PDB file of C-alpha atoms in Angstrom:
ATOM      1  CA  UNK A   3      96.575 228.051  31.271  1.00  0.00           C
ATOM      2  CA  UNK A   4      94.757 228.647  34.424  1.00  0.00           C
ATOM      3  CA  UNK A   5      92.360 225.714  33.627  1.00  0.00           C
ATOM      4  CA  UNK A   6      94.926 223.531  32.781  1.00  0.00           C
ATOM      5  CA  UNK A   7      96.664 224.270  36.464  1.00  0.00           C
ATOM      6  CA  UNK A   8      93.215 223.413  38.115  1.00  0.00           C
ATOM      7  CA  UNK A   9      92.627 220.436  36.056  1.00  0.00           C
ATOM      8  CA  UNK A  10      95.649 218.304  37.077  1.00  0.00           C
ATOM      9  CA  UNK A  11      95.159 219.445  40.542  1.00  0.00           C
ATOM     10  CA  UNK A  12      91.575 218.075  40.246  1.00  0.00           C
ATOM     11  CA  UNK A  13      93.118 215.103  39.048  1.00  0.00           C
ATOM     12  CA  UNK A  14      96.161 214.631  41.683  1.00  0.00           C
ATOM     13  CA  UNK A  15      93.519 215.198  44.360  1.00  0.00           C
ATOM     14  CA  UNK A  16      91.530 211.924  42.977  1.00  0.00           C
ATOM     15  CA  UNK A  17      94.152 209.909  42.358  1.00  0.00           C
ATOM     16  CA  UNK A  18      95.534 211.220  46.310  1.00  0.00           C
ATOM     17  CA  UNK A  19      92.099 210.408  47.590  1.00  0.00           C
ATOM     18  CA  UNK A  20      91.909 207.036  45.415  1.00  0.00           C
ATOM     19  CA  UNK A  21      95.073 205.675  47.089  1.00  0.00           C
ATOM     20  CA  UNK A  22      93.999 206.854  50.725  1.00  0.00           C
ATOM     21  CA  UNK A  23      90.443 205.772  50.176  1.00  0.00           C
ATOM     22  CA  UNK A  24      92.175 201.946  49.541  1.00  0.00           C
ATOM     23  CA  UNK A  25      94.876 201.856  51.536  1.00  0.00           C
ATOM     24  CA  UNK A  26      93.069 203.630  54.802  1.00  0.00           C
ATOM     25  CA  UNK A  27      90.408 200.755  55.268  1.00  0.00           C
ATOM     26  CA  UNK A  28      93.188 197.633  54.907  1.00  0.00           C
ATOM     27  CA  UNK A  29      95.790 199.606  57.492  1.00  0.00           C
ATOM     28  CA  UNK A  30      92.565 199.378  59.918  1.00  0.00           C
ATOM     29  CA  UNK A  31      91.425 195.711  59.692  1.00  0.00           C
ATOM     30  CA  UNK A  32      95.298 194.890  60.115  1.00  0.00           C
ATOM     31  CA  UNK A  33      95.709 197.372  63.420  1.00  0.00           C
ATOM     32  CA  UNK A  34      91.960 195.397  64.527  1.00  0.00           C
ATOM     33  CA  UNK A  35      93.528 192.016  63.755  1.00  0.00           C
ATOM     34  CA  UNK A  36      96.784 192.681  65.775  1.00  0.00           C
ATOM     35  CA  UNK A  37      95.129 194.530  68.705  1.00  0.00           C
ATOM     36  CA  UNK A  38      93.271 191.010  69.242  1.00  0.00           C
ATOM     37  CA  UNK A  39      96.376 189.343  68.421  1.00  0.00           C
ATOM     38  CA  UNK A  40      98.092 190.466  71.618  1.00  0.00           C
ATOM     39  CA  UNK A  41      95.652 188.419  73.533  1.00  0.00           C
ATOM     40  CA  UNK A  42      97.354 185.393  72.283  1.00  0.00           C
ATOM     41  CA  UNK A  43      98.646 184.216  75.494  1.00  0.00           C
ATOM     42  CA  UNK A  44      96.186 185.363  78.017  1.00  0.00           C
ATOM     43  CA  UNK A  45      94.194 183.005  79.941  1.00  0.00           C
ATOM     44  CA  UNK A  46      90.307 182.064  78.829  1.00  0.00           C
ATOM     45  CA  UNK A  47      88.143 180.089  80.387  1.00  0.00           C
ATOM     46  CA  UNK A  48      88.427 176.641  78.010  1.00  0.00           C
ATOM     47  CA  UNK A  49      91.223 175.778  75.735  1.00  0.00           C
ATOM     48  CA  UNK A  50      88.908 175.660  72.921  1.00  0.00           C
ATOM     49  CA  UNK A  51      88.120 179.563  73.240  1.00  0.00           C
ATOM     50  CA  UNK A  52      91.763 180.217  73.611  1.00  0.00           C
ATOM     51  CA  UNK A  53      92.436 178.779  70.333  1.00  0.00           C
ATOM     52  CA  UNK A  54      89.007 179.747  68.766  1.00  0.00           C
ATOM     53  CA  UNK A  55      90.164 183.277  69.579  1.00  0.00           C
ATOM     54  CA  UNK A  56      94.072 182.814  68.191  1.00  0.00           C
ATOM     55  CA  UNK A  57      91.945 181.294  64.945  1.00  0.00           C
ATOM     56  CA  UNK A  58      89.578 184.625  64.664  1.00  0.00           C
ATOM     57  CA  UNK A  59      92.252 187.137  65.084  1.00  0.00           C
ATOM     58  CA  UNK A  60      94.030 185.372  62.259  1.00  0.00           C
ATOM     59  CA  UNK A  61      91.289 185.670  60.465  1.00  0.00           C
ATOM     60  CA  UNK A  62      90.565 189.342  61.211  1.00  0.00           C
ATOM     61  CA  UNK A  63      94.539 190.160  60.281  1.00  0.00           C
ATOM     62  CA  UNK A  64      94.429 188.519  57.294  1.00  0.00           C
ATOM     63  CA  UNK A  65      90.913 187.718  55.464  1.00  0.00           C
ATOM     64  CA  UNK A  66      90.854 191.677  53.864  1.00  0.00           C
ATOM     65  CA  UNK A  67      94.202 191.938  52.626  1.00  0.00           C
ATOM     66  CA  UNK A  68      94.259 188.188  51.576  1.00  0.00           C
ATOM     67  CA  UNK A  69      91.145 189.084  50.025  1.00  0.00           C
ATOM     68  CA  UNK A  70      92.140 191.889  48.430  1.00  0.00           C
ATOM     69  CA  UNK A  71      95.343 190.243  46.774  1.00  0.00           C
ATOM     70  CA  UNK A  72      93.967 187.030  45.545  1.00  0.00           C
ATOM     71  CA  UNK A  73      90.590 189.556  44.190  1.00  0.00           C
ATOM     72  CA  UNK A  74      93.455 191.615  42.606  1.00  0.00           C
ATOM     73  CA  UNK A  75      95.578 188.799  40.841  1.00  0.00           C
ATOM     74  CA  UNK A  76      92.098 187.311  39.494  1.00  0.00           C
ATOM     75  CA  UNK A  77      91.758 190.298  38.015  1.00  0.00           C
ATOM     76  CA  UNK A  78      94.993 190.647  36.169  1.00  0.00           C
ATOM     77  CA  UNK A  79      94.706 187.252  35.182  1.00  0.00           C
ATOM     78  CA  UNK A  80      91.134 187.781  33.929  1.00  0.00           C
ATOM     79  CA  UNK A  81      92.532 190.940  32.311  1.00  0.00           C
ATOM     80  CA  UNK A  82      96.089 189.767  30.767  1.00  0.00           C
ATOM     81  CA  UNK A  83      94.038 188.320  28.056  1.00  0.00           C
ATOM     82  CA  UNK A  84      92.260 191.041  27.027  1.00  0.00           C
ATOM     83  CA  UNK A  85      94.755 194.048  27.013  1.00  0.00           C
ATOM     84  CA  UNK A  86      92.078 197.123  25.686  1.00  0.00           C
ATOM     85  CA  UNK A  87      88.880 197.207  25.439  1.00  0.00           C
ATOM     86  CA  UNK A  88      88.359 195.917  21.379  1.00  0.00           C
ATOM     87  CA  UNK A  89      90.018 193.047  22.284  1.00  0.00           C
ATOM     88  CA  UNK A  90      87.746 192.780  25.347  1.00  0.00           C
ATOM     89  CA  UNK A  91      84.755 192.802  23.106  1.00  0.00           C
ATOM     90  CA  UNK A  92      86.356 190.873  20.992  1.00  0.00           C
ATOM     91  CA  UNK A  93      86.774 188.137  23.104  1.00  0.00           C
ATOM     92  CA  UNK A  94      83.340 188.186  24.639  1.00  0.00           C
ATOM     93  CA  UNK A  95      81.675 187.676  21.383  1.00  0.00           C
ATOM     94  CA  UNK A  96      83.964 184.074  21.377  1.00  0.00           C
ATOM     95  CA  UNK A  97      81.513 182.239  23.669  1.00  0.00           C
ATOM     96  CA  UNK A  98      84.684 180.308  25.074  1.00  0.00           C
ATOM     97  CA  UNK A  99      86.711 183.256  26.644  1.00  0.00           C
ATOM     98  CA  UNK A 100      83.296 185.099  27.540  1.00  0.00           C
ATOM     99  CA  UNK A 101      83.009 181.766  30.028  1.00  0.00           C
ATOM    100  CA  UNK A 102      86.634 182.175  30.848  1.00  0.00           C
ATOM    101  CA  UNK A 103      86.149 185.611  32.215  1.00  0.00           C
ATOM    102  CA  UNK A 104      82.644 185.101  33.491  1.00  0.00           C
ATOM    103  CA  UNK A 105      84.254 181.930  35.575  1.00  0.00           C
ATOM    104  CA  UNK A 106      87.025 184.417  36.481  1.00  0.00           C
ATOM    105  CA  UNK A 107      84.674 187.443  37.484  1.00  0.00           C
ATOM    106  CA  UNK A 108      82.661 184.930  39.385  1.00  0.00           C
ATOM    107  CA  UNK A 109      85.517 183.439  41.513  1.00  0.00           C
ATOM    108  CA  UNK A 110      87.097 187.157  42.349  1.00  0.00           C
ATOM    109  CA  UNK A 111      83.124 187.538  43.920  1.00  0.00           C
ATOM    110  CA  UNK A 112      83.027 184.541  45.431  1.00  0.00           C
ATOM    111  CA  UNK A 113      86.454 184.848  47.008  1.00  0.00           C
ATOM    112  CA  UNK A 114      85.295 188.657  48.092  1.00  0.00           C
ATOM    113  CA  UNK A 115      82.229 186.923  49.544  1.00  0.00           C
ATOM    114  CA  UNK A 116      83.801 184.219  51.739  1.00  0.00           C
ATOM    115  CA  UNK A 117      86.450 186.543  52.830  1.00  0.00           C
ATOM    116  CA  UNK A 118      84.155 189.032  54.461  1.00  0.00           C
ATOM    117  CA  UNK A 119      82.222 186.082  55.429  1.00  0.00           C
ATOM    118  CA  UNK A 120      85.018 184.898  57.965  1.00  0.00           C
ATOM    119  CA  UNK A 121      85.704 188.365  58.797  1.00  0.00           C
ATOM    120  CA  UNK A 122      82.546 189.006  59.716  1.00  0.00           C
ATOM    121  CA  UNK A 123      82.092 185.654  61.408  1.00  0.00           C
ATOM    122  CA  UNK A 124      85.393 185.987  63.398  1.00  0.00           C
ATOM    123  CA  UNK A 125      84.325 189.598  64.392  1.00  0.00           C
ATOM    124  CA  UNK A 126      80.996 188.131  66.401  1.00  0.00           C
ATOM    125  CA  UNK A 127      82.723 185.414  67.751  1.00  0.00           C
ATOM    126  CA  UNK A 128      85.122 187.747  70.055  1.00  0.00           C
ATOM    127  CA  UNK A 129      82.137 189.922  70.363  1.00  0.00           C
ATOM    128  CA  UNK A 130      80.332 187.450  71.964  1.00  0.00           C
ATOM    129  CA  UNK A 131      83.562 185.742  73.678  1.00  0.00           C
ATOM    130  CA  UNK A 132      84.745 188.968  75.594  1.00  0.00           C
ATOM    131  CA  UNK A 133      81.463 188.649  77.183  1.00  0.00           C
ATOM    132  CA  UNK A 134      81.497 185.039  77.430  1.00  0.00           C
ATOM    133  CA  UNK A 135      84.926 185.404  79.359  1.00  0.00           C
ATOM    134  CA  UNK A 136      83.792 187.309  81.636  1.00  0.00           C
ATOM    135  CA  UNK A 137      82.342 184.294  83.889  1.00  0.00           C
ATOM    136  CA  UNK A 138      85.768 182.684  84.866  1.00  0.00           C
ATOM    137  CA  UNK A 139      87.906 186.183  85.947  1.00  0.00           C
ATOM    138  CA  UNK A 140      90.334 185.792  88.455  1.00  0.00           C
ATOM    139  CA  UNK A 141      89.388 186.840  92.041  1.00  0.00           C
ATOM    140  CA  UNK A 142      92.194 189.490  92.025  1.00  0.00           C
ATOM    141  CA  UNK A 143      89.804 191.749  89.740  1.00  0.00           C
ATOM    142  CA  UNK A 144      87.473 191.730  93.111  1.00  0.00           C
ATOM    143  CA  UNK A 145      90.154 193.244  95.713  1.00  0.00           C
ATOM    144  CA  UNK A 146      90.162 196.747  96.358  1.00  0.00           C
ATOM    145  CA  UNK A 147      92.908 198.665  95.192  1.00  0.00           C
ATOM    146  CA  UNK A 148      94.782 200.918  97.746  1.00  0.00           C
ATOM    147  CA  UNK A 149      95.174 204.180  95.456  1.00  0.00           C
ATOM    148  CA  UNK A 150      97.323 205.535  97.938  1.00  0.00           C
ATOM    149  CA  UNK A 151      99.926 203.588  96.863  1.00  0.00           C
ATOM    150  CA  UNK A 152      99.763 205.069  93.142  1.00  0.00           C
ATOM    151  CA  UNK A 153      99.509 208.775  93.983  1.00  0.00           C
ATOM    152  CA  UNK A 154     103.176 210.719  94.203  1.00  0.00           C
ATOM    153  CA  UNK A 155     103.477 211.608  98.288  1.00  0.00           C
ATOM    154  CA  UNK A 156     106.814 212.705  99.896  1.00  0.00           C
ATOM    155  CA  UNK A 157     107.428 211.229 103.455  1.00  0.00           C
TER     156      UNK A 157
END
């Protein structure tokens, strides 16, 4: 009895930490994406940065989860054919749907590939641009500030 208790606790505690460990990682490349997202309107220094930045936090919003879905449909599709695991032998042995899910296995990588690709592509790019941006600032950034004026005084 007592074993049975601590087995499907065991097993609720994977299946808790499954879920978390996959949904954790895509909740913080979409918070990433949108934090750069609210720079859409600020000023940079060309308009080609300006929209070079607007194209790379697109990409950092959306490559993982796009990735993720279109990775995740493959895979059904790849696996609607072959239901359990005889008739995913079974099909293997027939050279023509053992090229059919090879083609299929191959395209979920290569769309995993390209998506981190731009992600990780878009990511340097507005490393390197925050820095790059920091040659045309306005002159306001060089007065002093009177702190004064934001401390709580009475008169």
């Amino acid at each position: 009895m007592m074993g049975e208790c601590w087995n499907a606790i065991v097993e609720n505690g994977k299946i808790f930490w499954k879920i978390r460990l996959l949904t954790v990682p895509r909740f913080v490349f979409l918070v990433v994406g949108g934090i750069h997202l609210i720079a859409w309107n600020f000023s940079f220094p060309t308009d080609f940065e300006a929209n070079a930045w607007r194209v790379c936090s697109l990409v950092l919003t959306t490559s993982v989860p796009l990735t993720w879905v279109i990775g995740h449909g493959l895979a059904w599709i790849g696996k609607r054919n072959a239901n359990n695991i005889r008739e995913e032998i079974e099909d293997r042995l027939d050279a023509k749907s053992s090229k059919r899910l090879s083609y299929v296995g191959m395209l979920i990588i290569g769309v995993q590939v390209l998506g981190f690709g731009l992600y990780a592509i878009a990511r340097l790019y507005l490393l390197f641009e925050v820095f790059l941006a920091l040659r045309s600032v306005p002159e306001v950034i060089y007065d002093t500030p009177e702190w004064t004026n934001f401390l709580p005084h009475f008169s």
